mmCIF file with all atom_site columns, N, CA and C in Angstrom:
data_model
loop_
_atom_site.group_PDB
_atom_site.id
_atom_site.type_symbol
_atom_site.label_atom_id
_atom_site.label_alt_id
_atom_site.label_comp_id
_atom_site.label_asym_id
_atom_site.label_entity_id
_atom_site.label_seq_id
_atom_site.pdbx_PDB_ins_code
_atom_site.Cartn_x
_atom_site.Cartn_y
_atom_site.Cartn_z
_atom_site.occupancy
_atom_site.B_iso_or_equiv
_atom_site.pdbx_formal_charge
_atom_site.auth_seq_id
_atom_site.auth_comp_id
_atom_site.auth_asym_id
_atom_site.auth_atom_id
_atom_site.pdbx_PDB_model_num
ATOM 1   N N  . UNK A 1 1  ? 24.908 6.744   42.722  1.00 50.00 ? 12 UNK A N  1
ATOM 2   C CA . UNK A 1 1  ? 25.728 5.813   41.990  1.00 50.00 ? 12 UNK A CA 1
ATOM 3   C C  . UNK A 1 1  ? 24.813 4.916   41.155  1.00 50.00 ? 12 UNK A C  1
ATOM 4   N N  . UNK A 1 2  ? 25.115 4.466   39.753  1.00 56.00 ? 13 UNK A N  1
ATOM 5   C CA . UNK A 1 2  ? 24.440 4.060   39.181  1.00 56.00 ? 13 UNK A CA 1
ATOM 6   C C  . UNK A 1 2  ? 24.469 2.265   39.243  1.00 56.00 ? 13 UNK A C  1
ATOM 7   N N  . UNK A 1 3  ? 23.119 1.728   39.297  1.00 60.00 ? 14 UNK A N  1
ATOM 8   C CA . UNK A 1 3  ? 23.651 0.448   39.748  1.00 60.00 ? 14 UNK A CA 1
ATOM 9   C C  . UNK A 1 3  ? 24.297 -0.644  38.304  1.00 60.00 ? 14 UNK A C  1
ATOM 10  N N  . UNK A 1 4  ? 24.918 -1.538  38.835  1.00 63.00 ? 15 UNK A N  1
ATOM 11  C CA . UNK A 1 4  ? 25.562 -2.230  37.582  1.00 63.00 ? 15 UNK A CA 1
ATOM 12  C C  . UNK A 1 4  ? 24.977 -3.499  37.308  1.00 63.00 ? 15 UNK A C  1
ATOM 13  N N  . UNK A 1 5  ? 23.622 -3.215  37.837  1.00 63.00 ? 16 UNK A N  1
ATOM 14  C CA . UNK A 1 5  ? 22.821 -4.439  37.238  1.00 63.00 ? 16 UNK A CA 1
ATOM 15  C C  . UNK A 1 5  ? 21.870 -4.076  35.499  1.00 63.00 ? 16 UNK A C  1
ATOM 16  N N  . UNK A 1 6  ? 22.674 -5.512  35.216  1.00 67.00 ? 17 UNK A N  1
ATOM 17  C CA . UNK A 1 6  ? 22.245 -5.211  33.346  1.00 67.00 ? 17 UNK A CA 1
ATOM 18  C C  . UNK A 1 6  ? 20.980 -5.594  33.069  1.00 67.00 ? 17 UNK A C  1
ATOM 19  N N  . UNK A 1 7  ? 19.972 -6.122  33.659  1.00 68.00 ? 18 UNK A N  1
ATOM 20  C CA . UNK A 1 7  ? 19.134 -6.953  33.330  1.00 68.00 ? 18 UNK A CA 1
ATOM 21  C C  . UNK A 1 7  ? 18.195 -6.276  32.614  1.00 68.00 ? 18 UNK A C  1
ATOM 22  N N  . UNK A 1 8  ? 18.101 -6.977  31.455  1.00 70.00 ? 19 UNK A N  1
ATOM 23  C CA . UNK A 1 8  ? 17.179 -5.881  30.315  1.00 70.00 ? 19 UNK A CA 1
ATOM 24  C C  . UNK A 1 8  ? 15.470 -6.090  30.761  1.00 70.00 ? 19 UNK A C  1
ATOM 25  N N  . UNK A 1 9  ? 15.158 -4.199  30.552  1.00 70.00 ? 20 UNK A N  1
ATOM 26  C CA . UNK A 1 9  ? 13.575 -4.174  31.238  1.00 70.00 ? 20 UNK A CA 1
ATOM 27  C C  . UNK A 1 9  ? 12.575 -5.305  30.271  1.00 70.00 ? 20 UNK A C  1
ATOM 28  N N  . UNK A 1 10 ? 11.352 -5.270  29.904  1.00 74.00 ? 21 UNK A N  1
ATOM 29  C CA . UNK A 1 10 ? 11.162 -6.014  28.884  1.00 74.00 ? 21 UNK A CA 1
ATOM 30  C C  . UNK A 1 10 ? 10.230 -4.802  28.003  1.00 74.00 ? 21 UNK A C  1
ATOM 31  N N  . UNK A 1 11 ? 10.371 -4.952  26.835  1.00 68.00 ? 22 UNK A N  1
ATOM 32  C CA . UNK A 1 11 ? 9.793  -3.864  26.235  1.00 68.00 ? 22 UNK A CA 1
ATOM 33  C C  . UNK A 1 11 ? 8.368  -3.631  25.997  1.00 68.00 ? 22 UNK A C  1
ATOM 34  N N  . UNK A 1 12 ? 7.256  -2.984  26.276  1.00 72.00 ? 23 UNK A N  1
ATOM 35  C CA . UNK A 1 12 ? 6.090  -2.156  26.447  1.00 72.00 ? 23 UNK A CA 1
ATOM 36  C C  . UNK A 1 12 ? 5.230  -2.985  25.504  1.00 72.00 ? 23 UNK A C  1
ATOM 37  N N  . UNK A 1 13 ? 4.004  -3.424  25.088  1.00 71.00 ? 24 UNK A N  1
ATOM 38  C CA . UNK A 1 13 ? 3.249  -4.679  24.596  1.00 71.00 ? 24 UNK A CA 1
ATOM 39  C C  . UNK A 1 13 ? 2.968  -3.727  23.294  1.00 71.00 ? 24 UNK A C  1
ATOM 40  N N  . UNK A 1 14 ? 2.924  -2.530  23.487  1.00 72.00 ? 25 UNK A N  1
ATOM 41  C CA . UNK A 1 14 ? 3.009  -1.404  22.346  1.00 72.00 ? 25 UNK A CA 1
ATOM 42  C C  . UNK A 1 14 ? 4.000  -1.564  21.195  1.00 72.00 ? 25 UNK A C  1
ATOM 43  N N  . UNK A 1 15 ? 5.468  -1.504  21.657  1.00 70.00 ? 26 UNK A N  1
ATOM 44  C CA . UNK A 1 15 ? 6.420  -1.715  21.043  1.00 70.00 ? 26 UNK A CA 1
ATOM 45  C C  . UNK A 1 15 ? 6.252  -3.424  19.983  1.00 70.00 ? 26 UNK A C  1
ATOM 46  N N  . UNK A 1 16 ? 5.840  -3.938  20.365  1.00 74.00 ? 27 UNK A N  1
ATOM 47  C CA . UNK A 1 16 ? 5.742  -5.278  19.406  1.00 74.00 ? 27 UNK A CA 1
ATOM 48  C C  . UNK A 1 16 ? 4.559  -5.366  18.952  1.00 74.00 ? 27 UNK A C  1
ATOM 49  N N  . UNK A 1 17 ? 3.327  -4.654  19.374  1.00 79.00 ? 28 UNK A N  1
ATOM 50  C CA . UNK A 1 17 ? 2.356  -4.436  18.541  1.00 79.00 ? 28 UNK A CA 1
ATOM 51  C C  . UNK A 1 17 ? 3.146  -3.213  17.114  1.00 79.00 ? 28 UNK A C  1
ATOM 52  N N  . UNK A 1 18 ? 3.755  -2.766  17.199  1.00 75.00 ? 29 UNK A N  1
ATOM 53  C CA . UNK A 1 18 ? 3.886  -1.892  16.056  1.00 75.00 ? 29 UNK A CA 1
ATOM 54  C C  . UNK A 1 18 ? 4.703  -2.889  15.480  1.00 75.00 ? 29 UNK A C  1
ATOM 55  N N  . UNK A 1 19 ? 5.771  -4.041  15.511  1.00 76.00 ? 30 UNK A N  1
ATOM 56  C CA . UNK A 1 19 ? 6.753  -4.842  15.205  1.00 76.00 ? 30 UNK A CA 1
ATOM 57  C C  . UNK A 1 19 ? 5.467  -5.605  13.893  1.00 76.00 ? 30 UNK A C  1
ATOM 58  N N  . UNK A 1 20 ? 4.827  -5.797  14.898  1.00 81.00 ? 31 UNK A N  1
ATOM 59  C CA . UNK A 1 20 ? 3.762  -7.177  13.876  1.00 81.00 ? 31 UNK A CA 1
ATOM 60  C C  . UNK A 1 20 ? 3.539  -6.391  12.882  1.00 81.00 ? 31 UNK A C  1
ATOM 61  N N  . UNK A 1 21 ? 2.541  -4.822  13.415  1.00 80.00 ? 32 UNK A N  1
ATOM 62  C CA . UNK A 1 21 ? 2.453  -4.584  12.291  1.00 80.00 ? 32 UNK A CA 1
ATOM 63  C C  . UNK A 1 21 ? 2.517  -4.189  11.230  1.00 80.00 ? 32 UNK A C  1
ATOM 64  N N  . UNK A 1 22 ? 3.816  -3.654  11.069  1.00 78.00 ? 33 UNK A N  1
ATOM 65  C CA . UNK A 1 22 ? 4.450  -3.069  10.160  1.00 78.00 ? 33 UNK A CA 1
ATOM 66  C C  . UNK A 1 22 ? 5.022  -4.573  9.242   1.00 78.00 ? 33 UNK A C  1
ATOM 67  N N  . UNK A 1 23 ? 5.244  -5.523  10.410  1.00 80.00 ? 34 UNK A N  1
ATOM 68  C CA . UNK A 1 23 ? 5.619  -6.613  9.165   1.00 80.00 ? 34 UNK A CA 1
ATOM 69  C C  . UNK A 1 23 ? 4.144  -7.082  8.238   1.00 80.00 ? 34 UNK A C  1
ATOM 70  N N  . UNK A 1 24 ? 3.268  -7.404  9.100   1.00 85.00 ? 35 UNK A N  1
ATOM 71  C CA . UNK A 1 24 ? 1.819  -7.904  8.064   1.00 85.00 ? 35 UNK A CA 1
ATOM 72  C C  . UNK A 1 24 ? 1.522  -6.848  7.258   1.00 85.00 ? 35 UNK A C  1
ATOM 73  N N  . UNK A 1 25 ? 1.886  -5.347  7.627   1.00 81.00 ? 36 UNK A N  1
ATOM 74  C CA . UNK A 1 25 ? 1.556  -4.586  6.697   1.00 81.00 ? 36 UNK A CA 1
ATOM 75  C C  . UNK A 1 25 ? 2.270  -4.603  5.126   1.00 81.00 ? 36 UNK A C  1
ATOM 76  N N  . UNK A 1 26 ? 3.632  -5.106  5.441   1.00 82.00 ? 37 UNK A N  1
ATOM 77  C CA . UNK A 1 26 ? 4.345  -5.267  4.147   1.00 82.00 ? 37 UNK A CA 1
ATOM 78  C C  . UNK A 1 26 ? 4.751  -6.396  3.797   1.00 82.00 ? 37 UNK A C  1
ATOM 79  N N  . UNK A 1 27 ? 3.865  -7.442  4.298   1.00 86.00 ? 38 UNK A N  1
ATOM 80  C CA . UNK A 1 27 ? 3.400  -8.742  3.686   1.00 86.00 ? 38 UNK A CA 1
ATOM 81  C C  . UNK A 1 27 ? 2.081  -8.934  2.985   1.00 86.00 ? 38 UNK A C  1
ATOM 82  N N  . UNK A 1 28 ? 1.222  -8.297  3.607   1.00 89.00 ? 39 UNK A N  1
ATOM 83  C CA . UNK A 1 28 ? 0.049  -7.952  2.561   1.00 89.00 ? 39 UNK A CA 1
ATOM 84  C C  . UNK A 1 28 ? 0.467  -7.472  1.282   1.00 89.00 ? 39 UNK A C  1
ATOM 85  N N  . UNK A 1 29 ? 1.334  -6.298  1.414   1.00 87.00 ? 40 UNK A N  1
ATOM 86  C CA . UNK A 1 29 ? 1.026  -5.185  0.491   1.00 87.00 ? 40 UNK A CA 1
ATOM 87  C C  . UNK A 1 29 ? 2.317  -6.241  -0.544  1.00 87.00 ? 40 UNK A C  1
ATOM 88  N N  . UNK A 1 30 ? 2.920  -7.028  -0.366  1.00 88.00 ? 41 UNK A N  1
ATOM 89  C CA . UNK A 1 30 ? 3.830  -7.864  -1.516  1.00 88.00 ? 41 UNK A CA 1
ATOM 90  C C  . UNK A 1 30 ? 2.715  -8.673  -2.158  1.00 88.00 ? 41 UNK A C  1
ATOM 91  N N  . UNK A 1 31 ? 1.877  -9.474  -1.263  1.00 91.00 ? 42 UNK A N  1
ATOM 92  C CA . UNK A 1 31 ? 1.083  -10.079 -2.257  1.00 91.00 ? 42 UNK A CA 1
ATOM 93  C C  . UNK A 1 31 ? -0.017 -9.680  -2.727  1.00 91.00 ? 42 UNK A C  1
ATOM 94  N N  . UNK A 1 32 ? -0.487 -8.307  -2.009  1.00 91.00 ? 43 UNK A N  1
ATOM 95  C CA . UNK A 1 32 ? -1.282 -7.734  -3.502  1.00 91.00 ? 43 UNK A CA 1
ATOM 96  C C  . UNK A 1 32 ? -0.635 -7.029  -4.700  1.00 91.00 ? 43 UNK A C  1
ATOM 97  N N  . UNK A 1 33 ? 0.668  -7.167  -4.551  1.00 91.00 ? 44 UNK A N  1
ATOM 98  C CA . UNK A 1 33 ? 1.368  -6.840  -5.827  1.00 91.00 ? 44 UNK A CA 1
ATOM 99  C C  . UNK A 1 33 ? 1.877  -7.329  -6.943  1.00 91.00 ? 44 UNK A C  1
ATOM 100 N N  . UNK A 1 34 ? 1.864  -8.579  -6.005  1.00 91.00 ? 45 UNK A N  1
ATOM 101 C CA . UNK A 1 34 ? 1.902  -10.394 -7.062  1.00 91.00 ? 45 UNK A CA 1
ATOM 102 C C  . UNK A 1 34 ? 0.558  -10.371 -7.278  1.00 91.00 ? 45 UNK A C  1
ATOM 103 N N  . UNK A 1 35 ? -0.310 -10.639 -6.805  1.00 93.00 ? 46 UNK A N  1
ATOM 104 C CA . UNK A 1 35 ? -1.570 -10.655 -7.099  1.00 93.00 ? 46 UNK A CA 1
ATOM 105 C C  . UNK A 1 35 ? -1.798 -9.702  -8.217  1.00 93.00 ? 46 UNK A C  1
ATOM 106 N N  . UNK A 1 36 ? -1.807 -8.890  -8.041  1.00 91.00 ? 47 UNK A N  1
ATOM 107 C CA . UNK A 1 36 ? -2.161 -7.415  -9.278  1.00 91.00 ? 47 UNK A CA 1
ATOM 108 C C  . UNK A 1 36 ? -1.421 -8.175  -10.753 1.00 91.00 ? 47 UNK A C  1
ATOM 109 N N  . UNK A 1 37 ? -0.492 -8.054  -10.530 1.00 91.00 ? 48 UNK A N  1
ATOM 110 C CA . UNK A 1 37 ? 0.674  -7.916  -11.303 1.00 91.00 ? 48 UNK A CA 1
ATOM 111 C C  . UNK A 1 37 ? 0.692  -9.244  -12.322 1.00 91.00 ? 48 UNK A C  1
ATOM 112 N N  . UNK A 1 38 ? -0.274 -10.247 -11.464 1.00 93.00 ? 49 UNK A N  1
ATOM 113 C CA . UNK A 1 38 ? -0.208 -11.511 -12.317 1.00 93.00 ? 49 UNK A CA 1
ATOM 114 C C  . UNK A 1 38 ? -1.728 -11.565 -12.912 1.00 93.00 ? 49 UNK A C  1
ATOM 115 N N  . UNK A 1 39 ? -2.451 -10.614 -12.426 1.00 92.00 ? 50 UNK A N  1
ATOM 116 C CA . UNK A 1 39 ? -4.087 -10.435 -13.203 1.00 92.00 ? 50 UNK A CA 1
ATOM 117 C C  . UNK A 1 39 ? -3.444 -9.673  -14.322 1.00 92.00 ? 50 UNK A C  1
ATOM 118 N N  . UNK A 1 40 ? -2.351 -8.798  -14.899 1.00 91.00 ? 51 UNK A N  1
ATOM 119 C CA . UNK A 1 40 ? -2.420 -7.893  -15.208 1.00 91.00 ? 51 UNK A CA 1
ATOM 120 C C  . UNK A 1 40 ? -2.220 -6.416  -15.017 1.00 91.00 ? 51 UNK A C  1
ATOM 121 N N  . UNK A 1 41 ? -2.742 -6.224  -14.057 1.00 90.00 ? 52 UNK A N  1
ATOM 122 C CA . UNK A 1 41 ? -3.224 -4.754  -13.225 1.00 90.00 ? 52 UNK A CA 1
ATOM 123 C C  . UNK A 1 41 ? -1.936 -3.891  -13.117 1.00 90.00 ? 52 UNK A C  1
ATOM 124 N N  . UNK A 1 42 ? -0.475 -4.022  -13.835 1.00 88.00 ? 53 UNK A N  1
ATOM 125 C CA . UNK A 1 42 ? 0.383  -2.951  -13.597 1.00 88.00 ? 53 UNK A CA 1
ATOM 126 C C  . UNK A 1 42 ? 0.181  -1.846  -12.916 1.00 88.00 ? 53 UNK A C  1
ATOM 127 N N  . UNK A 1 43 ? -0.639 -0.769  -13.206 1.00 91.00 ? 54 UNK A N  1
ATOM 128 C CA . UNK A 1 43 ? -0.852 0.390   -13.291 1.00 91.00 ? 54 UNK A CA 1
ATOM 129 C C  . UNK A 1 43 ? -1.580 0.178   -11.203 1.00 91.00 ? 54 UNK A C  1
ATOM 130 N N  . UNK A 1 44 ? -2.409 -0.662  -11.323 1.00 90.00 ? 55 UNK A N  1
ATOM 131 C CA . UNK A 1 44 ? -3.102 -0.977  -9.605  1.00 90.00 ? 55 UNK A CA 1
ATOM 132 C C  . UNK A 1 44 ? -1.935 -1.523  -8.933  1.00 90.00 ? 55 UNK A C  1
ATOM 133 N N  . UNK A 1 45 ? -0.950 -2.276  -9.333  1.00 90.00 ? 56 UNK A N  1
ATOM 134 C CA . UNK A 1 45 ? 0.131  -2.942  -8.569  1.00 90.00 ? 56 UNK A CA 1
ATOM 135 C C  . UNK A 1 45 ? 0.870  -1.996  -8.139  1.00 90.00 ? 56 UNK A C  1
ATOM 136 N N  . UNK A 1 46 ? 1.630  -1.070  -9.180  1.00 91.00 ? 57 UNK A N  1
ATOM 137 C CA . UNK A 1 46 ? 2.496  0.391   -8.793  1.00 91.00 ? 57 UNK A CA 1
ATOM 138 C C  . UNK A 1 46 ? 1.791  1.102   -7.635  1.00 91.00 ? 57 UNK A C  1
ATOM 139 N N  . UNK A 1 47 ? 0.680  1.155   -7.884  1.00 90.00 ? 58 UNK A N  1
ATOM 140 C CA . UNK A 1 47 ? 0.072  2.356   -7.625  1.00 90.00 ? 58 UNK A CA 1
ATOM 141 C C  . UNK A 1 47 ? -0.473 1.346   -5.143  1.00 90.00 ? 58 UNK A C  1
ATOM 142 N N  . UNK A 1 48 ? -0.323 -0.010  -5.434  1.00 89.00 ? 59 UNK A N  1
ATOM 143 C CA . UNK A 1 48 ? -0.291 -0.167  -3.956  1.00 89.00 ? 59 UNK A CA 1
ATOM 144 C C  . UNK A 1 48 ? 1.290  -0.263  -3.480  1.00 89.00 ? 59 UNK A C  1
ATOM 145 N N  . UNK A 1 49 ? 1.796  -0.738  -4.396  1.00 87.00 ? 60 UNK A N  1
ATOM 146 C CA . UNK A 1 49 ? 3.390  -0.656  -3.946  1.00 87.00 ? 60 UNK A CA 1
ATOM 147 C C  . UNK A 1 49 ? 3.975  0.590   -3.186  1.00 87.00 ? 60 UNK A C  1
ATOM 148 N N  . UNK A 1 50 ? 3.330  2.101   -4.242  1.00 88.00 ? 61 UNK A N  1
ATOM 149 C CA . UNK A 1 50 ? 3.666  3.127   -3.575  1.00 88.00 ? 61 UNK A CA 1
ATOM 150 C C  . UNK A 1 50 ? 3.455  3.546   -2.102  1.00 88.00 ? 61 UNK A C  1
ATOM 151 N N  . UNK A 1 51 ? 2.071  3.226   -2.160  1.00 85.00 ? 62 UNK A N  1
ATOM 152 C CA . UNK A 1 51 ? 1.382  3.400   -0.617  1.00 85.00 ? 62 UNK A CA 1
ATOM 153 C C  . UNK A 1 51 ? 2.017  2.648   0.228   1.00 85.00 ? 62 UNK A C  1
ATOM 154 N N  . UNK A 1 52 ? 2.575  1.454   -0.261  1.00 83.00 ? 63 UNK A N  1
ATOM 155 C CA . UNK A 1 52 ? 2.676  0.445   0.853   1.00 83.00 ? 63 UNK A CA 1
ATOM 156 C C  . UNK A 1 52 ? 4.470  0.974   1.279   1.00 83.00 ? 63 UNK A C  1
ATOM 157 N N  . UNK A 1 53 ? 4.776  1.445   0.631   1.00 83.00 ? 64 UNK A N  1
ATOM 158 C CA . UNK A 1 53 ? 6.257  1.629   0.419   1.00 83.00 ? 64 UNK A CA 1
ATOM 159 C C  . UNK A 1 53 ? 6.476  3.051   1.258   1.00 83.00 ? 64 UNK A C  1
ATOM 160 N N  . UNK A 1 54 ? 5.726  3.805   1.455   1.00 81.00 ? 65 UNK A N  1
ATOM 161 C CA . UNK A 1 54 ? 5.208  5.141   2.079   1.00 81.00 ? 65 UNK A CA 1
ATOM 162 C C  . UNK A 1 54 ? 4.943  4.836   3.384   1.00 81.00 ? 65 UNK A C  1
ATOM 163 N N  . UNK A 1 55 ? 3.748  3.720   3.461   1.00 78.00 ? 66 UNK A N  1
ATOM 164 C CA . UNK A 1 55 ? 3.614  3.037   4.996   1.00 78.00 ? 66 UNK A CA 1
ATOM 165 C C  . UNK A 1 55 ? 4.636  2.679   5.534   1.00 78.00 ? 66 UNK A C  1
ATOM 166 N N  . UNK A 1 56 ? 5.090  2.003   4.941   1.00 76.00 ? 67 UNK A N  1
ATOM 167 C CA . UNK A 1 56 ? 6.477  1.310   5.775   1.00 76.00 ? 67 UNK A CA 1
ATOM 168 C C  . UNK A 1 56 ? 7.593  2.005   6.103   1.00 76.00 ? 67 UNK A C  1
ATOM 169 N N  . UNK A 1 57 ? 7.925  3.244   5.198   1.00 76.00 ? 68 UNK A N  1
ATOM 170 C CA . UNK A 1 57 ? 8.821  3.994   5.349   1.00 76.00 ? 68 UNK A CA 1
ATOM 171 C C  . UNK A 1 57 ? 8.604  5.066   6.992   1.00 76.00 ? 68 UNK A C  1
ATOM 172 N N  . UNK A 1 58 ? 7.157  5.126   7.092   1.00 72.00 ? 69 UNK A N  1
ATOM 173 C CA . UNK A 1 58 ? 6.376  6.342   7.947   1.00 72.00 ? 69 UNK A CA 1
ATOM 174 C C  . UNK A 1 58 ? 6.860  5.663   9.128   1.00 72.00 ? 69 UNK A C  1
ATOM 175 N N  . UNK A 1 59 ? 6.343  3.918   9.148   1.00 62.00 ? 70 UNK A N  1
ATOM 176 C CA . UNK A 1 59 ? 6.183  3.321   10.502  1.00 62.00 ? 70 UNK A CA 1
ATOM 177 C C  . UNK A 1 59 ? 7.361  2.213   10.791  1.00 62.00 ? 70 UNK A C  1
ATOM 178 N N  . UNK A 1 60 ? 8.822  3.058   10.124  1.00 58.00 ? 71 UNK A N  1
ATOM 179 C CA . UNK A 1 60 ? 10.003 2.319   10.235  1.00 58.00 ? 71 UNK A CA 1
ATOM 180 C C  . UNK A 1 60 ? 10.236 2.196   11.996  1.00 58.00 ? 71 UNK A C  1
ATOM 181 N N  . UNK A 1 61 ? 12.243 1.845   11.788  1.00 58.00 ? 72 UNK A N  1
ATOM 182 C CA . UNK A 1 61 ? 12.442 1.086   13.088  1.00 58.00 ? 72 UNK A CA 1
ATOM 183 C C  . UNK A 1 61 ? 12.627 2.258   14.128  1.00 58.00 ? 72 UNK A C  1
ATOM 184 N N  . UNK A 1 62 ? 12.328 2.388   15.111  1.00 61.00 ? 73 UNK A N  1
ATOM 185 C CA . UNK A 1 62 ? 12.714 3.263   16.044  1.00 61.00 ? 73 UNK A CA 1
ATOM 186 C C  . UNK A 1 62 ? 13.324 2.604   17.074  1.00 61.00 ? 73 UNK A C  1
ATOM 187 N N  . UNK A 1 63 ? 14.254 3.109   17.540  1.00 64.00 ? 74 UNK A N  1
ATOM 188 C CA . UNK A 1 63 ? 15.182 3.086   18.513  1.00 64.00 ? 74 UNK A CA 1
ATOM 189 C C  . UNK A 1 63 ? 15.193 3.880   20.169  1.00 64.00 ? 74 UNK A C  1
ATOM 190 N N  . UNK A 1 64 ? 15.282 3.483   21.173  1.00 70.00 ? 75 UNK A N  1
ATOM 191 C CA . UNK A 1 64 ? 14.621 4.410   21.997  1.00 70.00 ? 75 UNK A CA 1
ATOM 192 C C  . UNK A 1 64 ? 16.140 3.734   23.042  1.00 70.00 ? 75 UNK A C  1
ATOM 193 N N  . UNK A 1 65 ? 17.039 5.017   23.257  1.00 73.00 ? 76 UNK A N  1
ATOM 194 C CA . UNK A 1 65 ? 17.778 4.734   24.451  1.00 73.00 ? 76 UNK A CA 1
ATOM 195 C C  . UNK A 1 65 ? 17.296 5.621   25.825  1.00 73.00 ? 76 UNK A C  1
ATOM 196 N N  . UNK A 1 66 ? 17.687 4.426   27.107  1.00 74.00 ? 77 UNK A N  1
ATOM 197 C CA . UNK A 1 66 ? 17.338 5.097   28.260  1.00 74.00 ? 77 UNK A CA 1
ATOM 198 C C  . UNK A 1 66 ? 18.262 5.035   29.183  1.00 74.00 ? 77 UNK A C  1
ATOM 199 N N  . UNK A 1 67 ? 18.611 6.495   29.261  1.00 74.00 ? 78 UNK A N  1
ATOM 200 C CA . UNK A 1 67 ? 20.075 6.517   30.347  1.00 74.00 ? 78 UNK A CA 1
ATOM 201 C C  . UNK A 1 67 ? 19.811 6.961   31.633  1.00 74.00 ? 78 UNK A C  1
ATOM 202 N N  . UNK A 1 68 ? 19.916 5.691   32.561  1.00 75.00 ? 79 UNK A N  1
ATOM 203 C CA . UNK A 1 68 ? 19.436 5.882   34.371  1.00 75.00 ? 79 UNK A CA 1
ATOM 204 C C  . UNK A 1 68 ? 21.014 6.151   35.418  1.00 75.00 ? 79 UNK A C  1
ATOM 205 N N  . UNK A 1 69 ? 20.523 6.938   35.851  1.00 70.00 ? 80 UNK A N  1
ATOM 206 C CA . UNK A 1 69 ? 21.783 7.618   36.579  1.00 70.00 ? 80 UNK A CA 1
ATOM 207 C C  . UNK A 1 69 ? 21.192 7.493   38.459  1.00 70.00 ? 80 UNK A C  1
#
């Protein structure tokens, strides 16, 4: 019988290490695009936007359900 206690586990020190860094990763990568973009550098700004836009897409949100019986 499954028990009916809800108490949420706490999640793995892993799981919020990837949280941070996917956010600093696409907080950097905005202001080297202001940065670029206000030297000039169009062509260098696009060209980290893409990468950064690629990163973030790779190391999106994951979801992990766990069903205890």
């Amino acid at each position: 019988m499954a028990s009916l206690d809800r108490t949420p586990t706490p999640l793995p020190s892993k799981a919020h290490l990837l949280g941070w860094l996917t956010a600093l990763t696409g907080l950097i990568a905005v202001i080297a695009v202001v940065v670029l973009a206000a030297l000039g550098q169009g062509e260098a700004a696009s060209a980290v936007g893409a990468v950064a836009a690629a990163f973030l897409g790779v190391g999106g949100v994951r979801i992990t359900v766990q069903i205890r019986r």
